[in-house]
Coordinates of C-alpha atoms in Angstrom, one line a residue:
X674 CA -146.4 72.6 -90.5
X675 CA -147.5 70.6 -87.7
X676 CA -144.7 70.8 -85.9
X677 CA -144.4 74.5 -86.2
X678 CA -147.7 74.8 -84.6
X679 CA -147.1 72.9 -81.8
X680 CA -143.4 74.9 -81.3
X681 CA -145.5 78.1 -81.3
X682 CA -148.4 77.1 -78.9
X683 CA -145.3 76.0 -76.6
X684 CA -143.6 79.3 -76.8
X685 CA -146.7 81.4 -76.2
X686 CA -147.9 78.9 -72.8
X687 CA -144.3 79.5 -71.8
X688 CA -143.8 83.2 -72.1
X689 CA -147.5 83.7 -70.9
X690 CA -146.6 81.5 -67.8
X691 CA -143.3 83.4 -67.5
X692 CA -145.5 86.7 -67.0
X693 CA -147.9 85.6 -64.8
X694 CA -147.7 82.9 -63.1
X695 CA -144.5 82.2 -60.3
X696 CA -144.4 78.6 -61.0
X697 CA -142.2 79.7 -63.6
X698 CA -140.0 81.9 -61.9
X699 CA -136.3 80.8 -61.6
X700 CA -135.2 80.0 -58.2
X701 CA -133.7 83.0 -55.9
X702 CA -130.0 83.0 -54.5
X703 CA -130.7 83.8 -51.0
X704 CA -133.9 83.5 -49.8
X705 CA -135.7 84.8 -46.6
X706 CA -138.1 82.5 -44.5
X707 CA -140.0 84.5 -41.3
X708 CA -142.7 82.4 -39.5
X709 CA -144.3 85.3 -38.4
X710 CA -144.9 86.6 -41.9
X711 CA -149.1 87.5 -42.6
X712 CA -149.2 85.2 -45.4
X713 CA -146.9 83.1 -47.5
X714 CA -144.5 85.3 -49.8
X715 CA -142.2 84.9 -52.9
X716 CA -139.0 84.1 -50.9
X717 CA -138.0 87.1 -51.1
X718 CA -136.5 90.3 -47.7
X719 CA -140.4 91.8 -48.2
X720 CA -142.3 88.5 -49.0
X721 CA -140.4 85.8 -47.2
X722 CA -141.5 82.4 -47.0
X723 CA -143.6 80.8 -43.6
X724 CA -141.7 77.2 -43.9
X725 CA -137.6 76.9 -44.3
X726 CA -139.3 73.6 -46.2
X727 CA -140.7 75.8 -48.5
X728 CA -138.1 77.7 -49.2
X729 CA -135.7 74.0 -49.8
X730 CA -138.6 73.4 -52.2
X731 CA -138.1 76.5 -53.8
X732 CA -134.3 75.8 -54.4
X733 CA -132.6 77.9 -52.3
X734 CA -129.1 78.0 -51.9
X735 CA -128.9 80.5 -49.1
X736 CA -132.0 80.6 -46.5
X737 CA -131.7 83.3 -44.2
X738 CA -134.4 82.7 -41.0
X739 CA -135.7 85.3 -38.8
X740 CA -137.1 84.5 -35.2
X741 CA -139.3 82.0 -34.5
X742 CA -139.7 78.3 -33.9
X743 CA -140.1 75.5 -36.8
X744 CA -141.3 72.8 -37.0
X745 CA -140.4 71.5 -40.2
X746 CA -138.3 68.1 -41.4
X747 CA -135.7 69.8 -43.2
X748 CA -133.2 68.0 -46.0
X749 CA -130.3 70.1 -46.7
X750 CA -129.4 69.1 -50.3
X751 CA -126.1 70.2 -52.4
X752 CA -124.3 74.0 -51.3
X753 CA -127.2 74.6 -49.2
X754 CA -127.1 76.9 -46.5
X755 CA -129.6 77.7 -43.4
X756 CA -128.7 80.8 -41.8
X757 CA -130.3 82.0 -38.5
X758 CA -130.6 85.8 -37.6
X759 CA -129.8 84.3 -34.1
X760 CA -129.0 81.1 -32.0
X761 CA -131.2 81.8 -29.5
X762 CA -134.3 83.0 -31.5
X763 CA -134.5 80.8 -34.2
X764 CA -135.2 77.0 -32.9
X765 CA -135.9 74.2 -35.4
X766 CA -137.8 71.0 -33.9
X767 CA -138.4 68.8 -36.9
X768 CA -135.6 66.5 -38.3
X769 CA -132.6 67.8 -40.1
X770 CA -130.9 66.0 -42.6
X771 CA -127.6 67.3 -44.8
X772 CA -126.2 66.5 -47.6
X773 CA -122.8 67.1 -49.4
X774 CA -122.1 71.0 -49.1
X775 CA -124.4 71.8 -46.6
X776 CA -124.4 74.4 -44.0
X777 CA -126.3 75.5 -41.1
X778 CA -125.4 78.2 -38.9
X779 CA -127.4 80.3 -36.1
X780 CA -129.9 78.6 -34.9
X781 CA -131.0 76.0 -32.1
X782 CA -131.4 72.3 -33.0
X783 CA -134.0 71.1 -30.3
X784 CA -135.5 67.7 -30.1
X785 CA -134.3 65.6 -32.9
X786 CA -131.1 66.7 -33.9
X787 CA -128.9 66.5 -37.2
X788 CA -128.0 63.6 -38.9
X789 CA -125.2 63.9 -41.8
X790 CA -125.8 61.4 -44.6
X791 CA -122.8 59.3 -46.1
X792 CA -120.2 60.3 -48.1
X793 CA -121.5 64.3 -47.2
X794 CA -119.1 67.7 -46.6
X795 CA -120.9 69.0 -44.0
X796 CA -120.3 72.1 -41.5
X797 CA -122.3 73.5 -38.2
X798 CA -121.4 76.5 -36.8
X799 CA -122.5 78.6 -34.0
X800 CA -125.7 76.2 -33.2
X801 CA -127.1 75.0 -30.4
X802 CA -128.3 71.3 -29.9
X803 CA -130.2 70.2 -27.1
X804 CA -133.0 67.9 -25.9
X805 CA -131.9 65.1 -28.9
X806 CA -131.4 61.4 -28.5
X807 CA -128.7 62.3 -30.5
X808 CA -127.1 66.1 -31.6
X809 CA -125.2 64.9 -34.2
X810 CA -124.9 61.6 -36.4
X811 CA -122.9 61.0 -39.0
X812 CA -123.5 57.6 -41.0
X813 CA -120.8 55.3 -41.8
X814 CA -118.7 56.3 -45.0
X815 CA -116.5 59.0 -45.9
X816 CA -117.1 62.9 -46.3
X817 CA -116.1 65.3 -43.7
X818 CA -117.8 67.4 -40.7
X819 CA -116.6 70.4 -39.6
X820 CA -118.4 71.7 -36.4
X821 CA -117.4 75.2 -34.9
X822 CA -119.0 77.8 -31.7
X823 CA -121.4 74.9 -31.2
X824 CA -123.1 74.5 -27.7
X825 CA -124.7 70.0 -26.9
X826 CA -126.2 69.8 -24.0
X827 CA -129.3 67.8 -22.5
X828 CA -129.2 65.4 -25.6
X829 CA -129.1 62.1 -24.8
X830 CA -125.2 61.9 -26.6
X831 CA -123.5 64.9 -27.9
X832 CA -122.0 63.4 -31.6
X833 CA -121.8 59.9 -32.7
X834 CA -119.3 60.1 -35.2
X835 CA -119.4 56.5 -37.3
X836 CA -116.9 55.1 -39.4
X837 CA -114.9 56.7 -42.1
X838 CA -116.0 60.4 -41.3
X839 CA -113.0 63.1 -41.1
X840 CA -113.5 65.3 -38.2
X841 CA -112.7 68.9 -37.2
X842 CA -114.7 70.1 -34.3
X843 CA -113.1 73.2 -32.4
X844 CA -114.5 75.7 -29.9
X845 CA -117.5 73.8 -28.8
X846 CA -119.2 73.5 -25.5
X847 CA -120.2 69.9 -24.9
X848 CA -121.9 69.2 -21.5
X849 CA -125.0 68.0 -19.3
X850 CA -125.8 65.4 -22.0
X851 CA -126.9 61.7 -20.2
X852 CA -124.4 59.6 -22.1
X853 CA -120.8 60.6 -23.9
X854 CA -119.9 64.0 -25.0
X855 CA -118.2 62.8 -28.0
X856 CA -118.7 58.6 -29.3
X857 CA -116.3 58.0 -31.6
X858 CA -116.5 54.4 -33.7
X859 CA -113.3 53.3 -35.1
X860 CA -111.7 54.5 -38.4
X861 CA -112.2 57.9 -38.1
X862 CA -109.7 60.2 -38.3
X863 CA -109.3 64.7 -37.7
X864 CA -109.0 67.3 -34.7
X865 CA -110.6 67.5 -32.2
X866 CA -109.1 71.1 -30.5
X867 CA -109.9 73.6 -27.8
X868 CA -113.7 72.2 -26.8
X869 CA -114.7 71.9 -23.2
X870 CA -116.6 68.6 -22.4
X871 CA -117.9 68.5 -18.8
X872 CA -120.6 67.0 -17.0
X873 CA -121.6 64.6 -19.1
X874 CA -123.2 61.0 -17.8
X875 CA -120.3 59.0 -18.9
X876 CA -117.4 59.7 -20.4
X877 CA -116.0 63.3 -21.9
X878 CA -114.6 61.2 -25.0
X879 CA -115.5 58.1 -25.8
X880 CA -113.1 56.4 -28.9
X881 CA -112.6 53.1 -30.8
X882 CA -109.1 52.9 -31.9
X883 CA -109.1 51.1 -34.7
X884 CA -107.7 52.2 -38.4
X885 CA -108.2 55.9 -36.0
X886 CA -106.0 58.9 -37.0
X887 CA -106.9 61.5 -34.5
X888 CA -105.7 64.7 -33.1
X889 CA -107.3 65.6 -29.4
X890 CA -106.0 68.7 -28.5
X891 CA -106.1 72.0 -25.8
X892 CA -109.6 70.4 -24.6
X893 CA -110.7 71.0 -21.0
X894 CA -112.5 67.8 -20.2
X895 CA -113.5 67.6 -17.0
X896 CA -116.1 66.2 -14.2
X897 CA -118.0 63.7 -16.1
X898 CA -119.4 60.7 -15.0
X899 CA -117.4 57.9 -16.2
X900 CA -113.8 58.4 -17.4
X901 CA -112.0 61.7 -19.1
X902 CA -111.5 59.8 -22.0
X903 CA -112.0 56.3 -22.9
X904 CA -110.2 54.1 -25.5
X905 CA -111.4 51.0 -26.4
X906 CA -110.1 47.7 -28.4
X907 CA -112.7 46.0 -30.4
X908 CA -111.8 42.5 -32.8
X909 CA -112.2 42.7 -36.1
X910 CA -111.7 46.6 -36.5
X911 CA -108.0 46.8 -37.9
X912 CA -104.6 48.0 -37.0
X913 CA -104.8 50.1 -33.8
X914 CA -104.4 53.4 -35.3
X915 CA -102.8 56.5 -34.2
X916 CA -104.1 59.1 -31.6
X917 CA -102.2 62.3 -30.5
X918 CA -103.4 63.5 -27.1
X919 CA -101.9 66.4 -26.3
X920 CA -102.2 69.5 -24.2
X921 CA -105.5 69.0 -22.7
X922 CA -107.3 69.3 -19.5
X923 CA -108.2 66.1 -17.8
X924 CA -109.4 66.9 -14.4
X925 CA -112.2 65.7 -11.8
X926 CA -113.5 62.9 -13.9
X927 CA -115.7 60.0 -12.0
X928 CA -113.8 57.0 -13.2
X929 CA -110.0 57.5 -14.7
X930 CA -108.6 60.6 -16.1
X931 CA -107.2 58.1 -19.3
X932 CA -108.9 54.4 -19.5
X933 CA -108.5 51.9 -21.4
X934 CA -111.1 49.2 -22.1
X935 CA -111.6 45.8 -23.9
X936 CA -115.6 45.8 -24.0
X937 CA -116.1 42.5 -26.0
X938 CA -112.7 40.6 -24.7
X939 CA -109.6 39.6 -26.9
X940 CA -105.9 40.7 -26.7
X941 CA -104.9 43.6 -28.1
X942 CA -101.7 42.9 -26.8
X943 CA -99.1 44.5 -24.3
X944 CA -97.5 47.3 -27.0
X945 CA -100.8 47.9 -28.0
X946 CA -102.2 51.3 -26.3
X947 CA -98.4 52.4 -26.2
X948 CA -98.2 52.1 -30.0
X949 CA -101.4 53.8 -30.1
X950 CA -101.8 56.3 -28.1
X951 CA -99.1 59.0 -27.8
X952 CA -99.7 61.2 -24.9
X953 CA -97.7 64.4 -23.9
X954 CA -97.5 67.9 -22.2
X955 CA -101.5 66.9 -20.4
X956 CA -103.1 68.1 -17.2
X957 CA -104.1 64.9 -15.3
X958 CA -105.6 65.1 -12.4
X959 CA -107.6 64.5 -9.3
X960 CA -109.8 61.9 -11.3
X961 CA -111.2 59.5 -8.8
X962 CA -110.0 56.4 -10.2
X963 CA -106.8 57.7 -10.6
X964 CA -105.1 59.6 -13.9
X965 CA -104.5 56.4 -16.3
X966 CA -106.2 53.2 -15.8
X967 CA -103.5 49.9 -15.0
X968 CA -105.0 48.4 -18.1
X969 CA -103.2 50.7 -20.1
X970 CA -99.9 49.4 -19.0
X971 CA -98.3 52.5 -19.8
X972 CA -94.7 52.5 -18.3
X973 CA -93.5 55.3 -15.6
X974 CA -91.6 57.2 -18.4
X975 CA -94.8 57.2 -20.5
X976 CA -97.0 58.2 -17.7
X977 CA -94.4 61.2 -16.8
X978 CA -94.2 62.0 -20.3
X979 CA -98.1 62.2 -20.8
X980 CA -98.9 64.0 -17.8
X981 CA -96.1 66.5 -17.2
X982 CA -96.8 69.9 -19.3
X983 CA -93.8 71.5 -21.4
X984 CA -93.9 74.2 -18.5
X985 CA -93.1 71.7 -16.3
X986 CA -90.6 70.0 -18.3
X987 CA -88.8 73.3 -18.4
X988 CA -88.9 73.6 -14.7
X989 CA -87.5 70.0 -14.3
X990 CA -84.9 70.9 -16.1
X991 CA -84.1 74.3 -14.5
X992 CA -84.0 72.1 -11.2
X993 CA -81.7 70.2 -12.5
X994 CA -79.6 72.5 -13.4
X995 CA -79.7 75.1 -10.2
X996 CA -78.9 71.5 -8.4
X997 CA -76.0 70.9 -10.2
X998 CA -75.1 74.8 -9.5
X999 CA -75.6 74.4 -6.1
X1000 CA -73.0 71.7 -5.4
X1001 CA -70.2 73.2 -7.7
X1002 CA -71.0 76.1 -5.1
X1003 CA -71.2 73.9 -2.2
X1004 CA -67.6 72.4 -2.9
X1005 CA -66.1 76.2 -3.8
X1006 CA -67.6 77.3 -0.8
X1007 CA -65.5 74.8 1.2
X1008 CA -62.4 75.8 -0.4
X1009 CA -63.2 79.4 0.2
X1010 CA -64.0 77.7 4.4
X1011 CA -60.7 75.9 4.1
X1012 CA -58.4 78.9 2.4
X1013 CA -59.9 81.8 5.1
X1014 CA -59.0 78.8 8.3
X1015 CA -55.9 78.3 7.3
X1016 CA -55.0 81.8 6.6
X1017 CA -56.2 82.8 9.8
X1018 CA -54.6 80.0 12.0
X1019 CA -51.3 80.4 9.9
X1020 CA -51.4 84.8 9.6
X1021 CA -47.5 84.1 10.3
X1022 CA -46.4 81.6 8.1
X1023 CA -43.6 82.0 5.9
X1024 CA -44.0 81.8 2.2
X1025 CA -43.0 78.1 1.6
X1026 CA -46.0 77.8 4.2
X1027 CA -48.0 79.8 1.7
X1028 CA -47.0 78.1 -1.4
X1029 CA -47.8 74.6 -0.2
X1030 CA -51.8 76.6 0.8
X1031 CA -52.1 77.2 -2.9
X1032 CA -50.6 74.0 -3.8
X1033 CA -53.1 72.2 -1.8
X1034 CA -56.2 74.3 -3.0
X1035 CA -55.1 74.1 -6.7
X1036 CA -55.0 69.9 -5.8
X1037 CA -58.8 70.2 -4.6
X1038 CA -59.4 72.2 -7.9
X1039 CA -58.0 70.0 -9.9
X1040 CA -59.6 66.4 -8.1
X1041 CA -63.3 68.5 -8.7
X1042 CA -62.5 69.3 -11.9
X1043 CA -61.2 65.5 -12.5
X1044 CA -64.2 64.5 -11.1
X1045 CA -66.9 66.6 -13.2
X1046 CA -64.6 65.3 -16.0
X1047 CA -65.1 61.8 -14.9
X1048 CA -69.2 62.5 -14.3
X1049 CA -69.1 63.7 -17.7
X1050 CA -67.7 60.9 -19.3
X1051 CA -69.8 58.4 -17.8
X1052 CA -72.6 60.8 -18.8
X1053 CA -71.4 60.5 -22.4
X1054 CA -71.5 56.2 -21.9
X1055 CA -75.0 56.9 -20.6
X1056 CA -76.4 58.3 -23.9
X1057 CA -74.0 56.1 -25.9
X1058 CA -76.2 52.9 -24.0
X1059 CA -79.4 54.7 -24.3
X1060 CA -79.3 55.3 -28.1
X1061 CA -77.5 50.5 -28.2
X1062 CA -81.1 50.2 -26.2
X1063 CA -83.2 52.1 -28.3
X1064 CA -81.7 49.9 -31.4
X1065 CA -81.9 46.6 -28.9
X1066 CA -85.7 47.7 -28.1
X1067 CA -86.6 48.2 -32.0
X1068 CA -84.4 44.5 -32.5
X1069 CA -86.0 43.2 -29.7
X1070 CA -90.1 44.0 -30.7
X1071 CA -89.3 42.3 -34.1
X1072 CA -87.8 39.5 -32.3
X1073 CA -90.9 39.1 -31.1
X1074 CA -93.2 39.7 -33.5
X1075 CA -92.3 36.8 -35.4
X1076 CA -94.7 34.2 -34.5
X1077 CA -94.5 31.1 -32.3
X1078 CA -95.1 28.8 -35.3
X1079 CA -92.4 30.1 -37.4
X1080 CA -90.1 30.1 -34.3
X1081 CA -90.8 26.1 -34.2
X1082 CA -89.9 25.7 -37.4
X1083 CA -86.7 28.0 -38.3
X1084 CA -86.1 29.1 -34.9
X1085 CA -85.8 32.6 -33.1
X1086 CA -85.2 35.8 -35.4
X1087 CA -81.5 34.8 -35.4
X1088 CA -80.6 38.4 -37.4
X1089 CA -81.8 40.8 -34.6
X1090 CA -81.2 38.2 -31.6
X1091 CA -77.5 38.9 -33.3
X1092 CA -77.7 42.7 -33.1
X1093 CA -78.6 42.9 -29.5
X1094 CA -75.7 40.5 -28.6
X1095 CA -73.4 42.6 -30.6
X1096 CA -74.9 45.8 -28.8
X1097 CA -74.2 43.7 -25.2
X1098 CA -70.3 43.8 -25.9
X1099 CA -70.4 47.5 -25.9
X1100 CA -73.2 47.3 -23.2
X1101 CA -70.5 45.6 -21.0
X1102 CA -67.8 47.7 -21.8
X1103 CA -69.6 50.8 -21.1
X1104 CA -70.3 49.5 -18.1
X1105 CA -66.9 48.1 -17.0
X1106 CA -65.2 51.7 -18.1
X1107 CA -67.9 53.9 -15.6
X1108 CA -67.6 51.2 -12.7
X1109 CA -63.9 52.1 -12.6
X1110 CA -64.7 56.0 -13.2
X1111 CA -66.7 56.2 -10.3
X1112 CA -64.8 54.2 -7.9
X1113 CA -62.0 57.4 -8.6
X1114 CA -64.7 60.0 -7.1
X1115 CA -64.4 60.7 -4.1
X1116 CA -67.3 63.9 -3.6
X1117 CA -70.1 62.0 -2.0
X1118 CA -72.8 63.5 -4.1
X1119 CA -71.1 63.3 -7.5
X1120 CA -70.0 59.7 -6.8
X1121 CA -73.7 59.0 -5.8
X1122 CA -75.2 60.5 -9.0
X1123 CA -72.2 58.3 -11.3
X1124 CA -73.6 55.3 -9.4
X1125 CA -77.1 56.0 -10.2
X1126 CA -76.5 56.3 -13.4
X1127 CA -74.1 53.0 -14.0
X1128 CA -77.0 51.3 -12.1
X1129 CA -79.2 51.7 -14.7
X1130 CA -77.0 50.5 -17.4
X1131 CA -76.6 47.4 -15.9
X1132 CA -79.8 47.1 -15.6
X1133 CA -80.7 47.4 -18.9
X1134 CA -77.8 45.3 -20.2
X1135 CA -79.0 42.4 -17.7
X1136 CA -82.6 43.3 -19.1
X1137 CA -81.6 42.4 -22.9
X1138 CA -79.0 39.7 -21.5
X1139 CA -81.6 37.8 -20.4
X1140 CA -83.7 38.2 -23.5
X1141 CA -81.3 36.8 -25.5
X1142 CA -80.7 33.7 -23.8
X1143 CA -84.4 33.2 -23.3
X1144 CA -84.4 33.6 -27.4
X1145 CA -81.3 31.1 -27.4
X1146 CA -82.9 28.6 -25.7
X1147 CA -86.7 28.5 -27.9
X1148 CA -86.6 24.9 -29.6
X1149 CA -86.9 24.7 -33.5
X1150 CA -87.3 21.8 -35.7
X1151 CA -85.1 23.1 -38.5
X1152 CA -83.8 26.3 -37.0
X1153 CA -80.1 25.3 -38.0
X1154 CA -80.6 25.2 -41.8
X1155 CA -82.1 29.2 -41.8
X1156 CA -80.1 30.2 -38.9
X1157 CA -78.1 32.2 -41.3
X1158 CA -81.2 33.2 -43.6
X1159 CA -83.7 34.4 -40.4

C-alpha cells in the first residue's frame, strides 16, 4: 500500500505541475528570441524569449532571432539551429560554440567569432564575421564545415581550419582581415570554390600540404599583402598530399602569385610541389614577386600549363593551325605566281611547251605533298618518343627512389635502368629515320619546323643516355648477385 501512495502523490504533483507551472512544459520546435521584447516570454512568435541563451536552455532546435544585438556565449548543441531575421540587424558579440549538426544562419558574428568543436558537422551560411581574433576555428579532428554567402573581414584571420576537418566553403567574401584569408594546417581535405579573398595582410590562402586533399577552385584572389597563395612543407606531417588549383584568379598579390615555402627547413625534395600540386587553366598575374616563386621549381611546361586558361589553350591551338594554313597557302600561292608568269611570257607556246608547264607544277605538287608526308611522319616518331619518355620518366623516378644504401649494397634498380636502355634503341632509331626525312625537305619553313622537332628528340634521348650511364657507373658491394633480381 505504501507504494501506491507514493505512485499517487507523484501523479497528482506531476499533472498539477503539468497545469500550472511551465517548468514542465515540453520544449518547443522553433522558438523565437527578440531582445527588444517588454519582458521575458514562453519562446514562443507572441512571447519570445530576451536571450538566444535562454532559448538553448530551453531546448530549442530551431531559434529564429529578430533585430537586435546580443551579448550572450552561445553553445550550439546537436541539430541546432540559430536563424537571424537579417545579417545586418542581428549581431551576436559573446562566444559561439557548435556542436555536431549545428547551424547558424543570418546574422553578424562580431568580436569573438565561432569556434567548431571536434569531430562536429557544422554549417554557416549567409553571416557576417568581423572584428574576431579569429572568424572561424575548427579544432583538430574530423567532422566537416560547410560555410556558404559568408562575408570575414577586419578579423584578425579569416578561418583557421586545423587538422582532419573536411571543408566546403563557396561564395564567400574574405578580405581586410590583418593576417591570412584562409590558414589551412595540414591534413585537411574539400573545396574551396568561387570565394573572393582580397586585401588581406598576408597571404589570400595560406596551406600546409601534408596528408592535404584539396580542391581550390574559380576563386578571385587578389591584392593581398603577402603571396596569392602559399604552400608550405613542414617535417613530420606525412606524405605531401594532393591539391587541385584550378581556374582561379591570382592577380596583384604583394609577394608571388604561387609560393612555396619551407618555414622550419628540411627537404621536401625536388618532385615534391610537382607531385603535389597540380595547377591548370589559372589567371596569374602582375604579382610583384612574380607568378610562381623559383622554390617551386616548377618546369616551363608546368608553369604554361598552370597559368594558360582553356580559352587560351584553344587559341594556341587555333594559331597553330591558321599558321600551318598560311604556308600551304603561301606555297599554292607561288604555284599560282609561277603558272600566271609563265603563261604570260610563253602566251605562244606550242602544246609540248604546255605539257612540260603542267608537268612541272604537278612536280612542285607532288615534292609539297612529299614533304607534308615527310613532316607528318616525323610528327608520328615525335609522339611515338614522347609516350618511350613518359615510360623512361616513370622508370627513371623509381630508379631513383631507391635509396642510396640499398644502391651500395645490390646496386642501381637494374630492372628499370633496363627499360630505359631498351626505350634508347628505339630512341636512336626514331631519331636516325627523321634526321634523314628532313634532310629530303627542301621548303625552308617545313624543313625548319622537322628540325625543331628532331632537336628535341635528341635531346631527350641524350637526357636519359646520360642517366643511364651515370646509374651504370654507382658502385655496389654485391650488386652482381641481385643484378637479375633488382
Amino acid at each position: 500500500m505504501k507504494y501506491y501512495r507514493v505512485i499517487l502523490m507523484l501523479v497528482f504533483f506531476i499533472g498539477t505541475g503539468l497545469i500550472s507551472n511551465p517548468v514542465f512544459v515540453v520544449a518547443k520546435e522553433t522558438c523565437y528570441v527578440d531582445k527588444s521584447a517588454d519582458d521575458d516570454g514562453d519562446g514562443g512568435k507572441d512571447h519570445p524569449y530576451q536571450k538566444i541563451s535562454k532559448a538553448l536552455d530551453k531546448d530549442c532546435v530551431t531559434i529564429n532571432v529578430a533585430k537586435g544585438t546580443y551579448g550572450d556565449d552561445i553553445t550550439l548543441t546537436s541539430s541546432v539551429s540559430v536563424i537571424g531575421n537579417n545579417r545586418d540587424d542581428v549581431i551576436i558579440s559573446g562566444t559561439v560554440t557548435m556542436k555536431d549538426g549545428s547551424r547558424i544562419e543570418s546574422v553578424t558574428i562580431k568580436e569573438l567569432g565561432i569556434k567548431v568543436v571536434e569531430g562536429a558537422d557544422a554549417t554557416v551560411n549567409n553571416t557576417i564575421i568581423t572584428e574576431a581574433n579569429i572568424g572561424i576555428t575548427t579544432v583538430a579532428g574530423d567532422g566537416k564545415l560547410i560555410v556558404t554567402n559568408t562575408n570575414f573581414y577586419k578579423n584578425n584571420k579569416g578561418l583557421y581550419l586545423q587538422s582532419g576537418k573536411e571543408v566546403n566553403i563557396t561564395k564567400c567574401d574574405i578580405y581586410d582581415n590583418d593576417e591570412e584569408g584562409i590558414d589551412i594546417r595540414s591534413n585537411v581535405e574539400g573545396d574551396i570554390s568561387d570565394n573572393t579573398i582580397t586585401d588581406n595582410g598576408e597571404s589570400g590562402i595560406e596551406v600546409i600540404l601534408g596528408k592535404a586533399n584539396l580542391t581550390i577552385t574559380d576563386n578571385k584572389i587578389k591584392n593581398n599583402k603577402a603571396s596569392g597563395i602559399a604552400a608550405q612543407y613542414y617535417q613530420g606531417t606525412g606524405k605531401s598530399g594532393a591539391v587541385k588549383i584550378k581556374n582561379n584568379t591570382i592577380a596583384g598579390n604583394s609577394d608571388y602569385g604561387m609560393n612555396c615555402k619551407v618555414p622550419s627547413g628540411g627537404n621536401p625534395g625536388k618532385d615534391f610541389w610537382t607531385d603535389t600540386l597540380n595547377m591548370s587553366s589559372n589567371k596569374v598575374s602582375g604579382n610583384k614577386d612574380g607568378e610562381f616563386a623559383p622554390s617551386c621549381k616548377f618546369s616551363e611546361e608546368v608553369i604554361s600549363d598552370a597559368s594558360t586558361t582553356q580559352k587560351q589553350k584553344e587559341q594556341l591551338a587555333e594559331n597553330v593551325r591558321l599558321a600551318q594554313e598560311q604556308k600551304e597557302e603561301g606555297v599554292r600561292k607561288r604555284l599560282q605566281e609561277q603558272k600566271e608568269k609563265e603563261l604570260a611570257q610563253n602566251s605562244t607556246v606550242d602544246d609540248t611547251k604546255e605539257q612540260q608547264n603542267r608537268e612541272e607544277q604537278e612536280l612542285l605538287r607532288n615534292q609539297l605533298q612529299k614533304e607534308k608526308d615527310i613532316q607528318s611522319a616525323i610528327t608520328q616518331n615525335v609522339i611515338d618518343i614522347e609516350q618511350k619518355y613518359t615510360e623512361n620518366a616513370l622508370s627513371k623516378k623509381k630508379a631513383e627512389e631507391r635509396s642510396a644504401l640499398v644502391t651500395f649494397f645490390i646496386g642501381p634498380n637494374k630492372k628499370e635502368v633496363d627499360k630505359i636502355r631498351s626505350n634508347l634503341v628505339i630512341y636512336a632509331q626514331k631519331i636516325v629515320d627523321s634526321q634523314k626525312r628532313v634532310d629530303q625537305i627542301k621548303e625552308t619553313s617545313i624543313k625548319n619546323d622537322a628540325q625543331m622537332k628532331v632537336d628535341d628528340m635528341k635531346n631527350k634521348f641524350q637526357e636519359m643516355k646520360q642517366f643511364v650511364e651515370n646509374q651504370n657507373r654507382e658502385f655496389s658491394l654485391f650488386g652482381w648477385m641481385f643484378n637479375k633480381k633488382s
